[in-house]
Amino acid sequence: MNHKYLNMDTKRMLSIVLLVIGILLIGFGVNSMNSTGSEIAEIFGQEDTSGMFSVGVGALLAIVGVVLLVGKKR
């Protein structure tokens, strides 16, 4: 068996895992940005960037997962 390329089942599983983790990170980030603590911090001029970071990383992982999932099969 040639281990140079991922097996299609492994690739599909990896893409689904990346997609699910990405969606969860987006949800966590949006929830964090809308939290009471984040709103109070904004009142005092402090920005909470952890929510935006989570949304960005989650979106990136979700996009990679979708591309791997629907990408051209070799």
Short mmCIF file of N, CA and C in Angstrom, two decimals, residues 5-18 64-74:
data_model
loop_
_atom_site.label_atom_id
_atom_site.label_comp_id
_atom_site.label_asym_id
_atom_site.label_seq_id
_atom_site.Cartn_x
_atom_site.Cartn_y
_atom_site.Cartn_z
N TYR A 5 -0.20 8.97 -0.48
CA TYR A 5 -1.49 9.67 -0.56
C TYR A 5 -2.45 9.09 0.46
N LEU A 6 -3.29 9.95 0.99
CA LEU A 6 -4.27 9.49 1.96
C LEU A 6 -5.32 8.62 1.29
N ASN A 7 -5.74 7.61 1.97
CA ASN A 7 -6.84 6.78 1.52
C ASN A 7 -8.09 7.67 1.45
N MET A 8 -9.00 7.39 0.53
CA MET A 8 -10.19 8.23 0.37
C MET A 8 -11.04 8.25 1.63
N ASP A 9 -11.14 7.11 2.32
CA ASP A 9 -11.92 7.08 3.55
C ASP A 9 -11.27 7.95 4.63
N THR A 10 -9.95 7.92 4.71
CA THR A 10 -9.24 8.73 5.67
C THR A 10 -9.39 10.21 5.34
N LYS A 11 -9.30 10.53 4.06
CA LYS A 11 -9.44 11.92 3.63
C LYS A 11 -10.85 12.44 3.92
N ARG A 12 -11.83 11.61 3.66
CA ARG A 12 -13.22 12.02 3.92
C ARG A 12 -13.45 12.22 5.42
N MET A 13 -12.91 11.31 6.22
CA MET A 13 -13.06 11.42 7.67
C MET A 13 -12.37 12.68 8.19
N LEU A 14 -11.17 12.96 7.70
CA LEU A 14 -10.44 14.16 8.09
C LEU A 14 -11.21 15.42 7.72
N SER A 15 -11.78 15.43 6.53
CA SER A 15 -12.52 16.61 6.09
C SER A 15 -13.76 16.84 6.94
N ILE A 16 -14.45 15.76 7.33
CA ILE A 16 -15.63 15.90 8.18
C ILE A 16 -15.23 16.39 9.56
N VAL A 17 -14.13 15.87 10.10
CA VAL A 17 -13.66 16.32 11.42
C VAL A 17 -13.29 17.80 11.37
N LEU A 18 -12.57 18.23 10.33
CA LEU A 18 -12.21 19.65 10.20
C LEU A 18 -13.44 20.53 10.08
N VAL A 64 -11.50 24.58 4.70
CA VAL A 64 -10.60 23.48 4.32
C VAL A 64 -11.35 22.15 4.34
N GLY A 65 -12.19 21.94 5.34
CA GLY A 65 -12.98 20.72 5.41
C GLY A 65 -13.92 20.55 4.23
N VAL A 66 -14.58 21.64 3.83
CA VAL A 66 -15.50 21.57 2.68
C VAL A 66 -14.72 21.33 1.39
N VAL A 67 -13.59 22.00 1.23
CA VAL A 67 -12.79 21.82 0.02
C VAL A 67 -12.31 20.38 -0.09
N LEU A 68 -11.85 19.82 1.02
CA LEU A 68 -11.41 18.42 1.00
C LEU A 68 -12.57 17.46 0.75
N LEU A 69 -13.73 17.81 1.28
CA LEU A 69 -14.89 16.93 1.15
C LEU A 69 -15.44 16.90 -0.27
N VAL A 70 -15.52 18.04 -0.91
CA VAL A 70 -16.11 18.10 -2.25
C VAL A 70 -15.07 18.22 -3.35
N GLY A 71 -13.81 18.20 -2.96
CA GLY A 71 -12.73 18.34 -3.95
C GLY A 71 -12.66 17.17 -4.90
N LYS A 72 -11.89 17.36 -5.94
CA LYS A 72 -11.73 16.33 -6.97
C LYS A 72 -11.12 15.07 -6.38
N LYS A 73 -11.74 13.95 -6.66
CA LYS A 73 -11.25 12.67 -6.17
C LYS A 73 -10.16 12.17 -7.10
N ARG A 74 -9.07 11.68 -6.49
CA ARG A 74 -7.95 11.20 -7.31
C ARG A 74 -7.92 9.71 -7.38
#
